[in-house]
Structures are given as structure tokens and as C-alpha cells.
Short mmCIF file of C-alpha atoms and ligand atoms in Angstrom, two decimals:
data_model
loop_
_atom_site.label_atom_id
_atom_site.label_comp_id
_atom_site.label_asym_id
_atom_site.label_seq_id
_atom_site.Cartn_x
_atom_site.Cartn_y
_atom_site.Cartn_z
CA UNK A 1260 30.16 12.84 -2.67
CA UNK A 1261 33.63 11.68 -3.99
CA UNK A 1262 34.23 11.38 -8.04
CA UNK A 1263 33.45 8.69 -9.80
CA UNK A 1264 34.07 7.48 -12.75
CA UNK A 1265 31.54 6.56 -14.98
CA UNK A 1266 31.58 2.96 -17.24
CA UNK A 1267 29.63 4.63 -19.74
CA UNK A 1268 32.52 7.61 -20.48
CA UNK A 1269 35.22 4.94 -20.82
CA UNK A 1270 37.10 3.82 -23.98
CA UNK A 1271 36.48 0.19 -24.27
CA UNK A 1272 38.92 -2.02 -25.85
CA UNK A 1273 38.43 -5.52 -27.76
CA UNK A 1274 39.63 -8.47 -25.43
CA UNK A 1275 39.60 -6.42 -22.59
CA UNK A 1276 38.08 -8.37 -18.45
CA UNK A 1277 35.60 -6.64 -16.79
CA UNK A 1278 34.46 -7.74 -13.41
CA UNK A 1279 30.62 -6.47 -12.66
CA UNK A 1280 29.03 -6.65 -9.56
CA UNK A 1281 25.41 -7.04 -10.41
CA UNK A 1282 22.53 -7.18 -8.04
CA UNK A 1283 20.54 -9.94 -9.64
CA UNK A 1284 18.80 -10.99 -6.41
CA UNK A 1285 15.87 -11.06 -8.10
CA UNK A 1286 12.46 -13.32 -7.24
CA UNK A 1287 12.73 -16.87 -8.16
CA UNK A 1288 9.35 -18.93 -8.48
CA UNK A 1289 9.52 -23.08 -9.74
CA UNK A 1290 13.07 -22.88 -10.31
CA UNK A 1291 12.93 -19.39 -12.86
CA UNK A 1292 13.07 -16.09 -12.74
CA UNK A 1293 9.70 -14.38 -11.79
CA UNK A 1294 10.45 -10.61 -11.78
CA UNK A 1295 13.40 -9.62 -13.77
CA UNK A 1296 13.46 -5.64 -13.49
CA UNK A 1297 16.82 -5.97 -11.52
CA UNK A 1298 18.12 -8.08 -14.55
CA UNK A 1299 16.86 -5.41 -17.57
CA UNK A 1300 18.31 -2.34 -15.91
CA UNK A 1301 21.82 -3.49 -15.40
CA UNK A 1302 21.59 -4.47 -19.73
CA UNK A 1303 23.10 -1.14 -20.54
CA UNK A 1304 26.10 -1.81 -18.87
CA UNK A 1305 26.74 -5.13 -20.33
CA UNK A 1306 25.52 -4.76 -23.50
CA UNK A 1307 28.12 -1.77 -23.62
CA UNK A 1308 31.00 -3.63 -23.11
CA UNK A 1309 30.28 -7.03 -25.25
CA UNK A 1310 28.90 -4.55 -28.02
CA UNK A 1311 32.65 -3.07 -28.17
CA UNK A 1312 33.83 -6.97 -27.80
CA UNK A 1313 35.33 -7.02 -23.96
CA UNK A 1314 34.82 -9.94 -21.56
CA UNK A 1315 31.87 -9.33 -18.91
CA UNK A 1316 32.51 -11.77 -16.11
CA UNK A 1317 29.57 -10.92 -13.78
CA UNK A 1318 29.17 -11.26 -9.89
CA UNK A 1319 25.93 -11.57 -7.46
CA UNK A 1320 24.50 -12.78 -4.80
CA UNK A 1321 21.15 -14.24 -4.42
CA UNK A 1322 19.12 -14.94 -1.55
CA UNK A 1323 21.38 -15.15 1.77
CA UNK A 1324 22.77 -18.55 1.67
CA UNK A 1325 25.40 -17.25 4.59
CA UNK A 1326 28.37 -18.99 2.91
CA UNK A 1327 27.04 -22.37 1.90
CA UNK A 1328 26.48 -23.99 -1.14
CA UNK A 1329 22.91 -24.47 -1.55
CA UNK A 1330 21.19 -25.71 -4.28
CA UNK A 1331 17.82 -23.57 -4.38
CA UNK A 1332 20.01 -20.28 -4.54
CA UNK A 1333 21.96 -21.07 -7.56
CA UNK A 1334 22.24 -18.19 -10.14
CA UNK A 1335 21.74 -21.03 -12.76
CA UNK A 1336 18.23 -19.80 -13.39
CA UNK A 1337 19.73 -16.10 -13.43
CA UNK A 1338 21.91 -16.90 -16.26
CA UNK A 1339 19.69 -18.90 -18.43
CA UNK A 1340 17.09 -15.86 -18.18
CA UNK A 1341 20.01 -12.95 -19.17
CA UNK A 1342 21.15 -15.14 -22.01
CA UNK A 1343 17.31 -15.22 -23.27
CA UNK A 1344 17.06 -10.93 -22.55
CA UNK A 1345 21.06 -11.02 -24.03
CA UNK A 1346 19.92 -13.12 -26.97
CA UNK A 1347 23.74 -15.01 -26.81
CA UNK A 1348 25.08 -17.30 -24.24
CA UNK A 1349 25.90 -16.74 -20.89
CA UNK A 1350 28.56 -19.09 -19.48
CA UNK A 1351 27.75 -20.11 -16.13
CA UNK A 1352 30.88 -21.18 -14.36
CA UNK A 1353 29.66 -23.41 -11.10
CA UNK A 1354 31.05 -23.00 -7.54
CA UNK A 1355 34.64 -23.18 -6.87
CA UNK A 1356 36.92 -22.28 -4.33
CA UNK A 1357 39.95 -23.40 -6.89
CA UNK A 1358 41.70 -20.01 -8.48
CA UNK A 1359 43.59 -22.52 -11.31
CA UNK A 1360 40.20 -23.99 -12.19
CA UNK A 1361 38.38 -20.78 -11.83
CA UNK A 1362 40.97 -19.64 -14.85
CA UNK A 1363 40.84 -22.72 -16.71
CA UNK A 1364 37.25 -22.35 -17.15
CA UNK A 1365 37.31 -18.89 -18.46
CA UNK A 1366 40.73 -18.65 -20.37
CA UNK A 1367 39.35 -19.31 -23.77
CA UNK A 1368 36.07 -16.96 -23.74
CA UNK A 1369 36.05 -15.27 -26.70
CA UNK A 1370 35.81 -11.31 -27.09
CA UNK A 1371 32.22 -9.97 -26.23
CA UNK A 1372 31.16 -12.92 -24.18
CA UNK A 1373 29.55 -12.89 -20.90
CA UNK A 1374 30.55 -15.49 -17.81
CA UNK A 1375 28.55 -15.51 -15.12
CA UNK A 1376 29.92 -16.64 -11.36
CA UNK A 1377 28.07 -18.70 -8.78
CA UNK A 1378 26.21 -17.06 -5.56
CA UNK A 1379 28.94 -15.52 -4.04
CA UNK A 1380 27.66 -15.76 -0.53
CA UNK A 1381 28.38 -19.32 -1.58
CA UNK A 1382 31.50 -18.09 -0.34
CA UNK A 1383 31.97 -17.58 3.47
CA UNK A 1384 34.04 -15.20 2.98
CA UNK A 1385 32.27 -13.02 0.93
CA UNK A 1386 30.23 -11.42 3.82
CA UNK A 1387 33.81 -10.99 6.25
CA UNK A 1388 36.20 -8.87 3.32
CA UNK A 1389 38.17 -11.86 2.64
CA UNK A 1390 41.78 -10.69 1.07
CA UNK A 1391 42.13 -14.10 -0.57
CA UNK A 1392 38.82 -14.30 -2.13
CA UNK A 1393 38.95 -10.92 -3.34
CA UNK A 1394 42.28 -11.59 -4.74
CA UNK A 1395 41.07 -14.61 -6.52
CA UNK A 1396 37.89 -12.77 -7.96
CA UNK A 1397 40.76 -9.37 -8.95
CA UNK A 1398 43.09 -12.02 -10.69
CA UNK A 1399 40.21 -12.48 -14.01
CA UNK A 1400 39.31 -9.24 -14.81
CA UNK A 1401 41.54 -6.03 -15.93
CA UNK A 1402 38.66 -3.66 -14.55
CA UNK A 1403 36.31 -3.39 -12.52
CA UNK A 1404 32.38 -2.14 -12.73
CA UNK A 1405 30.25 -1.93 -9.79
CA UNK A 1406 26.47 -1.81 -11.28
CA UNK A 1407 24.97 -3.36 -7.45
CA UNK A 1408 23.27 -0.44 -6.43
CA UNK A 1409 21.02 -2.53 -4.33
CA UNK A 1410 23.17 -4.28 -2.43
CA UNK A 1411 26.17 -1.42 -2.20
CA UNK A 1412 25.27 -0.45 1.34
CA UNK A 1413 26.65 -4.19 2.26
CA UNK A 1414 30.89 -3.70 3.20
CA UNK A 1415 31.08 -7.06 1.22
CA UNK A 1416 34.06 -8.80 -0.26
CA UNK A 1417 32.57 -8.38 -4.00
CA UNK A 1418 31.51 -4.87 -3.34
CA UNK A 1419 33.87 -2.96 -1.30
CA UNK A 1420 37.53 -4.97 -1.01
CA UNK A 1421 37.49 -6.57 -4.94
CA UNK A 1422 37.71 -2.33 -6.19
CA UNK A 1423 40.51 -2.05 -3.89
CA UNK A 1424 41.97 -4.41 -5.54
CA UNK A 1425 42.10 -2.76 -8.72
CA UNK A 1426 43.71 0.79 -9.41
CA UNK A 1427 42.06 3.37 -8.75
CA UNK A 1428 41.20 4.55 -13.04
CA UNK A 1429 40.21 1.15 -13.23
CA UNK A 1430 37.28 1.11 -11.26
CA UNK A 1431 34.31 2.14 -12.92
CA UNK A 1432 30.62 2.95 -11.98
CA UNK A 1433 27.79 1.87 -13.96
CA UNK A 1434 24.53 3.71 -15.29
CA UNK A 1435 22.22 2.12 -12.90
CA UNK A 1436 24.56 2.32 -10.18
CA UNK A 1437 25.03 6.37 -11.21
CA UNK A 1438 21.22 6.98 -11.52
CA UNK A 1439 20.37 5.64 -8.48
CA UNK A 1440 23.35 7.78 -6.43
CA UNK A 1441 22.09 10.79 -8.49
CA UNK A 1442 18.44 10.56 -7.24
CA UNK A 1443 19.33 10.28 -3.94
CA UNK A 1444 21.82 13.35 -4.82
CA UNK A 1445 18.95 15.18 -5.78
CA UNK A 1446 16.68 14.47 -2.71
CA UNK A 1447 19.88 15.15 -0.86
CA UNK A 1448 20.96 18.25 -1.97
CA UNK A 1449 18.39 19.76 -4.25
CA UNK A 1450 16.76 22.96 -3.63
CA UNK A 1451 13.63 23.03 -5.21
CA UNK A 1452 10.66 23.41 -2.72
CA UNK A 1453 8.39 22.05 -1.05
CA UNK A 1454 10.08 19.05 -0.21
CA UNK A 1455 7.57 16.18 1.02
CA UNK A 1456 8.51 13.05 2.41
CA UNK A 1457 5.90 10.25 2.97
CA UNK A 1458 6.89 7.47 5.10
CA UNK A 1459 5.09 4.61 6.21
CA UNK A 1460 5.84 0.75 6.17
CA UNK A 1461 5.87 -1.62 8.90
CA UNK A 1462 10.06 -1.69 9.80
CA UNK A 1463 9.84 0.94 11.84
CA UNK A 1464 13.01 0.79 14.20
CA UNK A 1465 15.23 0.27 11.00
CA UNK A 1466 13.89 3.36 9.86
CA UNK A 1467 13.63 6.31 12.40
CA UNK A 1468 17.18 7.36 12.33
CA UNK A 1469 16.98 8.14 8.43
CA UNK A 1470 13.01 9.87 9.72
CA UNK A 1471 14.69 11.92 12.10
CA UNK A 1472 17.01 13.24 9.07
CA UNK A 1473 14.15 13.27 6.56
CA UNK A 1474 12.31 15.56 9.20
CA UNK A 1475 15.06 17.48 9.50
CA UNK A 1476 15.21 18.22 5.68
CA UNK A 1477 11.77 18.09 4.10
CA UNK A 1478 9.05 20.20 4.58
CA UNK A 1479 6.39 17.84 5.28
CA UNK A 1480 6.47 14.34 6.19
CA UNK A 1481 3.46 12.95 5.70
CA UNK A 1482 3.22 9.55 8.09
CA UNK A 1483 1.30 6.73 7.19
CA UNK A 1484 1.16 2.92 7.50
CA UNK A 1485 2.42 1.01 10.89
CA UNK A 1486 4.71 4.11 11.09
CA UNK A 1487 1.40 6.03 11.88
CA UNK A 1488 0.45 3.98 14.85
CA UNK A 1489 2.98 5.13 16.58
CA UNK A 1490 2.86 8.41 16.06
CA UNK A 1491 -0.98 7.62 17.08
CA UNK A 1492 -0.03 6.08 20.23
CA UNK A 1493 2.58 8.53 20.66
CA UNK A 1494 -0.52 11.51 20.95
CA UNK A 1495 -2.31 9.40 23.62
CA UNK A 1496 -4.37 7.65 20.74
CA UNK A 1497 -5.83 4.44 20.60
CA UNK A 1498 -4.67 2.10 18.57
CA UNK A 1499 -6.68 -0.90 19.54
CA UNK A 1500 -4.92 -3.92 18.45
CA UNK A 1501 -2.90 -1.96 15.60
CA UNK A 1502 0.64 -3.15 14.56
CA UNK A 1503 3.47 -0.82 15.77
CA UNK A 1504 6.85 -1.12 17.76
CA UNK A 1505 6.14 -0.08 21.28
CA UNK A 1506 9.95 0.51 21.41
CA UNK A 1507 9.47 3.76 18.54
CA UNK A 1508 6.85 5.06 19.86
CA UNK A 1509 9.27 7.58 22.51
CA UNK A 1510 11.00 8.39 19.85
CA UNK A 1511 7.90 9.27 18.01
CA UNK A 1512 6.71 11.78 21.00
CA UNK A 1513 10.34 13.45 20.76
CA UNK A 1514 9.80 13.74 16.95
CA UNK A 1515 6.00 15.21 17.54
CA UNK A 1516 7.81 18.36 19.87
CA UNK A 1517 10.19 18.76 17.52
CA UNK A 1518 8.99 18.96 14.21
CA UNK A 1519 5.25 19.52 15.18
CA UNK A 1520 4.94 21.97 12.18
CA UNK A 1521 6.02 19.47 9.95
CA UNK A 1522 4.82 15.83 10.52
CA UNK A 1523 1.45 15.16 8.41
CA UNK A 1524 -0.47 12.10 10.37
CA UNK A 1525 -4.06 10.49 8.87
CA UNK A 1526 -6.79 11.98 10.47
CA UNK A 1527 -8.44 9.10 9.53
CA UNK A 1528 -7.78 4.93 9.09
CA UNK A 1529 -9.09 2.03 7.96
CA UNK A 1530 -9.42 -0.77 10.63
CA UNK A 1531 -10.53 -4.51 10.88
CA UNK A 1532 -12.20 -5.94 13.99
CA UNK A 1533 -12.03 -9.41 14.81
CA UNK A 1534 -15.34 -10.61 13.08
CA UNK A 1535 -14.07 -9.32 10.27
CA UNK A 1536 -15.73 -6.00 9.72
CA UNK A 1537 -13.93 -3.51 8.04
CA UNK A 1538 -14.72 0.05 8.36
CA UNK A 1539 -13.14 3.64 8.12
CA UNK A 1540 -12.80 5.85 11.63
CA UNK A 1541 -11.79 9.08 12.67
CA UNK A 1542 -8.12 8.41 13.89
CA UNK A 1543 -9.73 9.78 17.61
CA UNK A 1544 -12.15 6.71 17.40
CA UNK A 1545 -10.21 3.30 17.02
CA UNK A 1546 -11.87 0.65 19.00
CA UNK A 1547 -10.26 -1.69 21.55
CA UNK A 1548 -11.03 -4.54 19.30
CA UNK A 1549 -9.76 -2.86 16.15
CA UNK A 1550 -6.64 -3.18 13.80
CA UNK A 1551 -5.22 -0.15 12.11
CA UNK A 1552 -4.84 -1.30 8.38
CA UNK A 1553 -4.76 1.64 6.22
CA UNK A 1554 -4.97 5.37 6.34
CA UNK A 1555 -8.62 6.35 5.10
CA UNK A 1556 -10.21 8.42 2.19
CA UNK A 1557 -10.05 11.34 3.99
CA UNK A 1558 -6.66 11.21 4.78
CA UNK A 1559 -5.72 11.08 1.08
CA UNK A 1560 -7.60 14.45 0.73
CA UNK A 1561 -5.84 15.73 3.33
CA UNK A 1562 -2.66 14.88 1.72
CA UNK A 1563 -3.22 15.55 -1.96
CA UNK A 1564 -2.83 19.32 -2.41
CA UNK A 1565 0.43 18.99 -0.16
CA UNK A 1566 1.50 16.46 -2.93
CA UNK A 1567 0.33 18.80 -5.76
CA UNK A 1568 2.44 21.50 -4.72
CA UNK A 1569 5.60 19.57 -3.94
CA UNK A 1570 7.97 19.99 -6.37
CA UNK A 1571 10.11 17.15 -4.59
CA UNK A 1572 8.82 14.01 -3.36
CA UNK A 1573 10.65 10.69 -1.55
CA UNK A 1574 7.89 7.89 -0.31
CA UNK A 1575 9.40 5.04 1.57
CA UNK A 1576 6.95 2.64 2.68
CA UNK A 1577 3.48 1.78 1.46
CA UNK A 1578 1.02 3.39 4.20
CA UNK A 1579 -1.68 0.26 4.32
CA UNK A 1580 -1.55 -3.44 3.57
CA UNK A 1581 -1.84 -2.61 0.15
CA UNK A 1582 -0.83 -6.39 -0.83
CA UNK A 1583 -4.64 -6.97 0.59
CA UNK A 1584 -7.15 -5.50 -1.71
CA UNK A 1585 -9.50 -3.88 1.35
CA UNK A 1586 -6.12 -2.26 2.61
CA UNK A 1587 -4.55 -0.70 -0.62
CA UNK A 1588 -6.64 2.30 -1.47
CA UNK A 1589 -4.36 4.47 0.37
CA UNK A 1590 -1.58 3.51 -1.25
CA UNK A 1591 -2.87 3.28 -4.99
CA UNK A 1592 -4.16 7.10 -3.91
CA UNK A 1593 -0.53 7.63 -3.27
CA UNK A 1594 1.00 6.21 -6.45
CA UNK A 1595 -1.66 8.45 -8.60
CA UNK A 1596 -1.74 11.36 -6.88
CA UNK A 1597 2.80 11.62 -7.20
CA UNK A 1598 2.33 10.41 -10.94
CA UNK A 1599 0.01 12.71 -11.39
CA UNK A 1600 2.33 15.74 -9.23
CA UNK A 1601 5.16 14.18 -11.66
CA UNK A 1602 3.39 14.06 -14.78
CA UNK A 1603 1.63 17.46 -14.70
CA UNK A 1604 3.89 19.71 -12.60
CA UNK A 1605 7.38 18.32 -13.45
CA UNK A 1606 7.43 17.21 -9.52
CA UNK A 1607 10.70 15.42 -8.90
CA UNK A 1608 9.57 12.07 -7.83
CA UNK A 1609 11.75 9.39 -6.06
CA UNK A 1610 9.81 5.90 -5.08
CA UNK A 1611 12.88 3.19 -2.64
CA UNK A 1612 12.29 0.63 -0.61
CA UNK A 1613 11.17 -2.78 -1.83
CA UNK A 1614 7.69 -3.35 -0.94
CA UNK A 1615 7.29 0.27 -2.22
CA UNK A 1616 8.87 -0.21 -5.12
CA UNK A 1617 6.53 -3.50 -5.33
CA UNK A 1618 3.46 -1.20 -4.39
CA UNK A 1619 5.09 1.66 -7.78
CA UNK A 1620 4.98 -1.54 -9.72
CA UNK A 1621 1.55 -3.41 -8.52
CA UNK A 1622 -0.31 0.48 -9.34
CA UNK A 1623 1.44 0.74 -12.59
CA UNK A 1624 3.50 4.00 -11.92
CA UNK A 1625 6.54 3.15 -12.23
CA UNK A 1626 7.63 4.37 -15.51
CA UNK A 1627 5.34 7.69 -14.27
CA UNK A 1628 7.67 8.90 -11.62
CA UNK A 1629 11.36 10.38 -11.87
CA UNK A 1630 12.89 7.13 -10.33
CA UNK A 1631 12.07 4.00 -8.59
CA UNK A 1632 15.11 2.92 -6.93
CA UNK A 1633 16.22 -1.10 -7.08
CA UNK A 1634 17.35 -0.66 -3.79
CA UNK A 1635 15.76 -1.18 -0.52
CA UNK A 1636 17.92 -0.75 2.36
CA UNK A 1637 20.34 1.20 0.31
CA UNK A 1638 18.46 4.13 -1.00
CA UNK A 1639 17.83 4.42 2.61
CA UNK A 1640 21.25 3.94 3.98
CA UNK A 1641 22.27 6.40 0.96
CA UNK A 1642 20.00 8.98 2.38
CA UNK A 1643 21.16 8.86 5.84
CA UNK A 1644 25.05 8.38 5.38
CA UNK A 1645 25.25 10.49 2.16
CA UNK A 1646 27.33 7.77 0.14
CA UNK A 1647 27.51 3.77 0.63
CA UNK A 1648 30.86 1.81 0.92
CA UNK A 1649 30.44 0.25 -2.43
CA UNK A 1650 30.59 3.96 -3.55
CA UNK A 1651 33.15 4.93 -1.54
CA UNK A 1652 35.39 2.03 -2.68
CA UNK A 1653 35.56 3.48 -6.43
CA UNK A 1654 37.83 6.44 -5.58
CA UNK A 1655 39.26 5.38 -2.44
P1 LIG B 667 9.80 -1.06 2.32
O1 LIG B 667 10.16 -2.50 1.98
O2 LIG B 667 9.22 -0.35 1.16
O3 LIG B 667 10.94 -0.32 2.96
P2 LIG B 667 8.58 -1.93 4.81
O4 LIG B 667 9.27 -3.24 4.65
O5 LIG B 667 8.98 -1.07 5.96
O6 LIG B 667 8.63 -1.11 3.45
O7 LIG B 667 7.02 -2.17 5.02
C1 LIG B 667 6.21 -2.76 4.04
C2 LIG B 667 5.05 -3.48 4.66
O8 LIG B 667 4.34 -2.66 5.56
C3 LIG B 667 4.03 -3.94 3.65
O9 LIG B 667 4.15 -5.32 3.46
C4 LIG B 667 2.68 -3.54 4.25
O10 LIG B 667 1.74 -4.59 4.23
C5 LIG B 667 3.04 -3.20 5.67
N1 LIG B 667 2.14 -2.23 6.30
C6 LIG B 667 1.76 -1.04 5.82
N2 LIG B 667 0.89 -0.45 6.66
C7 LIG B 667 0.71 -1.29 7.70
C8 LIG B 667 -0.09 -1.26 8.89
N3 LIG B 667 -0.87 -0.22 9.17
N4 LIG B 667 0.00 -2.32 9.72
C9 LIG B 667 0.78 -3.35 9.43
N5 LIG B 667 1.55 -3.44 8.33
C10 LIG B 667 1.52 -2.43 7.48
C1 LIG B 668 18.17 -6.47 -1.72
O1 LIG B 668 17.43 -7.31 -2.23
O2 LIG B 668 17.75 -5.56 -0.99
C2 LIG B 668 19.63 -6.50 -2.07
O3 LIG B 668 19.90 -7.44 -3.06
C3 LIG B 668 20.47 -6.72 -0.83
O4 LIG B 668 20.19 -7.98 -0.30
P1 LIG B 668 20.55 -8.27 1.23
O5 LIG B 668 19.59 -7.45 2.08
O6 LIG B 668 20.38 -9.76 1.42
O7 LIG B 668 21.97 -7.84 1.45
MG1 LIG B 669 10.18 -4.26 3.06
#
């Protein structure tokens, strides 16, 4: 991976613009902000720069409004909820397209104030790499700080083509942004053994190119959730009327010759049948009738001492329905037994993805683990491409 430099190493003057790219697509519920984790781990960065009295003019997108201006995905709420965790004001400058009014609105700001910007996929062009827009955005700010982990796997306007815009020693990388790339560094490149991998879920076609990589690094992959079915199916199983992509599952039988040794499947589930009856089966005995829902208690035995040893760990996808209280045992097993391998051995433990991430924060282990990415998709796009283009663009 490329150098890059980092915000927090920088000498910051009085007066001076930054532009920030934020990920702030954060959870909305009656008009406010219902989750703000996003929000609190990109404070360092800002609070770093108004502390030394520069201009923060920040960036985001929220929800995918694909280049309209729609109401319900106004960062409004975003800013009123940062100026509460700020404690100061946060001026919210509303949609335009206008670079003279754009200016006019933030030419007084006073040193160590924050602006914030409208959605930018209010902006049509902020999905396509739109010069002009990216000029317009370049034109406020002397510098520029990428702190969007989450959304830096996008080749967006405000992620990849604004940096460009700036020199090269003006482009800076912020501690959340930094973090993140160094945990997947770690996963990446690290050498400490066992390396276990458990991957589960329900997108399963998005996700068996970065498997196939993950196989071909770790030394166990332990396979649970929809994931499983396949690999289920894959062995001549049945899966009754189990979730799974029938599309994966000749990939899965490829993966099952290849890496026999090292894939880690339930030997046991947790189904429903269609009068409702939940109950826990040898992996061998699914029913026609029966739904595959969860991996089962003796699975998790299985599993533990491989998780107890590790002294690396990535999990990407929860292996049940955990959001259903019958279905989460296997993955509230999970989150214990890799706080516990964290806690007690020192086991380097990475959580990504975000119902996973939901699942770290639902079981209470998030601050137990070495890192629980707030990226989805880009913690996994970082661990199969080895960078991200809103990396890239720092020291291009
Ligand atoms: P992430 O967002 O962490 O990358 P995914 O989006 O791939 O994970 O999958 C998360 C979803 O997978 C959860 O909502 C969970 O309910 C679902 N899931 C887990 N196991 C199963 C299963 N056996 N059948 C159907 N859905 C499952
Ligand atoms: C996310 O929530 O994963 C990021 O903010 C990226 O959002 P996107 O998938 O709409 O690009
Ligand atoms: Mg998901």
C-alpha cells in the first residue's frame, strides 16, 4: 500500500479550509439520528482541526438519493446531532448547484468553525467523477481530509476526483480512515498464526470472490449462515427449504476440492418448519419442509477451540438470523467466544460488514475486539483489492 499522509501528523494553521469527506450515512428514525457511531468516530479529526482554529467544511452522502434532491435524505438532522456531540454550531449550508453562492455562504465563517454541505448524491454528478463539481467543491477548501472509510471503495466525485484536485502534500488521511486501512493491513499481511476466518451472511454472490482469497490466506474458514447452505447443498445435503443462491453453490463444490483441509462447515443447524416448530438437526438430517436458520449448539463447540487458538480472526457475516431471538445463539456464541480469544489471549480480532458490525454491537462486544470496521462493502473490497480508490487518490 502507497504512503499516506496522515491528518493527525500535520501542522495546522489558524484560518486555514479543510474539506472532509465524512461517512455520516448513518440510521435516521422520525426525522433524527438513531445510531450515531459513524458520527463519534470521525470527532477526532474535526475536533483536531477547529481545536487549532481551521475551517472544517464537511462532505457526505446519505442514503442513495441517485442525484436528486429529496427531502427525507437531508443531512439537516446530521448536522443538528454533530453540533449537540460538537457542543458549537454546525452551519448547514442547503443544496446548491451555484459556486458564487456556495462562497457567499461560507466566506465569513470564522476560524474553528464547522460547515456542513448537503447530500452530495444530491448532486448527479457526484456518482459519474464530475470535473466541474469537483472543481466547485476544490475551490473552498486549501486541503483536503478523506475520513470516509465506509464509503472509500465508491470511485465517487467527493472521494476519488475532489483529492486530485488538490496537491498531492495537501491531501491528508484521517484517524478513522488510517485505523480502518491498518486492520485490514494487519489481516492482510500479518503473520501471526492461526489465521481463522468465519464467514457467513446471506449476500453470498457479492462475497465469494473475496472467500476464494480469504481461503486462500487463512487457515480455517469456518462457514456459517446462508453461506453454509451452500456449501450444504454443495456436499449433496439437504437443505429443505433453506435460503441460499443456487448460482454459488458450483462455486462452493470447486472451493470444497480445493481447500477441503481448510473450510470449517456446522455439523449441525437450527431449522424452522412451516408450523412453526423450531428444532436443532444434525446437518445430514434437514427435512424437506425445513428452513436452515442458524448453525446449532454443537456447531459452536466445534468451532470454539479453533477460535481459542487463533491468534488472528476476521468474521464477516452473522451465521443465523440473529436479528430473531430463536436464530441468534450462534452468533452471540460467536461474539463471546472472539471477545473472549481477544480479551484473554491477545487474539487480533477484526469484526466488517454491517449487519455484523450490527450483530458486534446488538451482543455488546464491540469495544471487546481489536476493531469493528464502519465499513461494509469496503472492508471487504479492501481485503480483496488490497487498497480502495479513495486511498489510492491521496498519493496519486
Ligand atoms: P454483512 O452486512 O455483515 O456483510 P450480509 O448482508 O451478507 O452480512 O448478511 C446479513 C444477513 O444474513 C442478516 O440479516 C441475517 O439475518 C442473514 N442470515 C444469516 N444466516 C442466514 C440464514 N441461514 N438464512 C437466511 N439469512 C441468514
Ligand atoms: C455504507 O453505508 O456502507 C456506506 O456509507 C456506503 O454507502 P453506499 O453503499 O450507498 O455507497
Ligand atoms: Mg448486510
Amino acid at each position: 500500500m502507497q504512503r499516506i499522509k496522515p491528518l493527525m501528523d500535520h501542522f495546522v494553521v489558524r484560518g486555514e479550509r479543510y474539506i472532509m469527506r465524512v461517512d455520516f450515512n448513518v440510521p435516521l428514525k422520525d426525522g433524527k439520528v438513531f445510531d450515531d457511531t459513524r458520527i463519534k468516530k470521525s470527532l477526532p479529526a474535526i475536533k483536531h482541526l477547529i481545536d487549532k482554529g481551521a475551517i472544517v467544511i464537511l462532505l457526505s452522502h446519505l442514503g442513495r438519493p441517485k442525484g436528486k434532491v429529496k427531502p427525507e435524505f437531508s443531512l439537516r438532522p446530521v448536522a443538528s446531532h454533530l453540533s449537540v456531540l460538537l457542543q458549537q454550531e454546525v452551519f448547514f449550508i442547503p443544496f446548491t448547484e451555484d459556486k458564487e453562492i456556495l462562497h457567499e455562504y461560507i466566506k465569513d465563517v470564522l476560524p474553528g468553525s464547522v460547515v456542513m454541505l448537503e447530500n452530495v448524491r444530491f448532486y448527479p454528478g457526484e456518482t459519474q467523477g464530475d470535473d466541474n463539481l469537483a472543481e466547485m467543491w476544490a475551490s473552498l477548501a486549501d486541503f483536503y481530509v478523506n475520513e470516509a472509510f465506509g464509503v472509500s471503495h465508491r470511485k465517487h466525485t467527493s472521494v476519488y476526483h475532489l483529492p486530485l484536485k488538490f496537491p498531492v502534500d495537501k491531501r491528508f488521511a484521517g484517524p478513522l480512515l488510517l485505523k480502518e486501512i491498518e486492520a485490514g493491513r494487519e489481516l492482510l499481511e500479518g503473520t501471526s498464526r492461526p489465521y481463522v476466518v468465519i464467514a457467513g451472511g446471506a449476500k453470498i454472490s457479492d462475497k465469494v470472490k473475496l472467500l476464494e482469497k480469504l481461503l486462500s490466506e487463512a487457515d480455517k474458514v469456518l462457514i456459517g449462515g446462508a453461506m453454509a447452505t451452500c456449501f450444504l447443498k454443495a456436499k449433496g445435503l439437504n437443505v429443505g427449504k433453506s435460503f441460499f443462491e443456487e448460482e454459488a453453490v458450483n462455486l462452493a463444490e470447486q472451493l470444497l476440492k480445493e481447500y477441503e483441509d481448510k473450510i470449517v462447515l456446522p455439523v449441525d443447524v437450527v431449522i424452522t418448519l412451516p408450523n412453526n416448530n423450531i428444532s436443532e438437526v444434525a446437518v445430514s438430517n434437514v427435512p424437506d419442509e425445513g428452513s436452515i436458520m442458524d448453525i446449532g449448539h454443537r456447531t459452536v463447540e466445534v468451532w470454539r477451540p479453533y477460535l481459542l487458538s487463533a491468534q488472528r480472526i476476521f468474521w464477516n457475516g452473522p451465521v443465523g438470523v440473529f436479528e430473531e431471538e430463536p436464530f441468534s445463539n450462534g452468533t452471540k456464541s460467536i461474539c463471546d467466544i472472539i471477545a473472549q480469544a481477544h480479551q484473554e489471549q491477545g487474539t487480533f480480532v477484526v469484526v466488517g460488514g454491517g449487519d455484523t458490525a450490527a450483530a458486534a454491537n446488538k451482543f455488546s462486544i464491540k469495544d471487546k475486539v481489536s476493531h469493528v470496521s464502519t465499513g461494509g462493502g469496503a472492508m471487504l473490497k479492501l481485503l480483496e483489492a488490497g487498497t480502495l480508490p479513495g486511498i489510492e487518490a491521496l498519493s496519486k
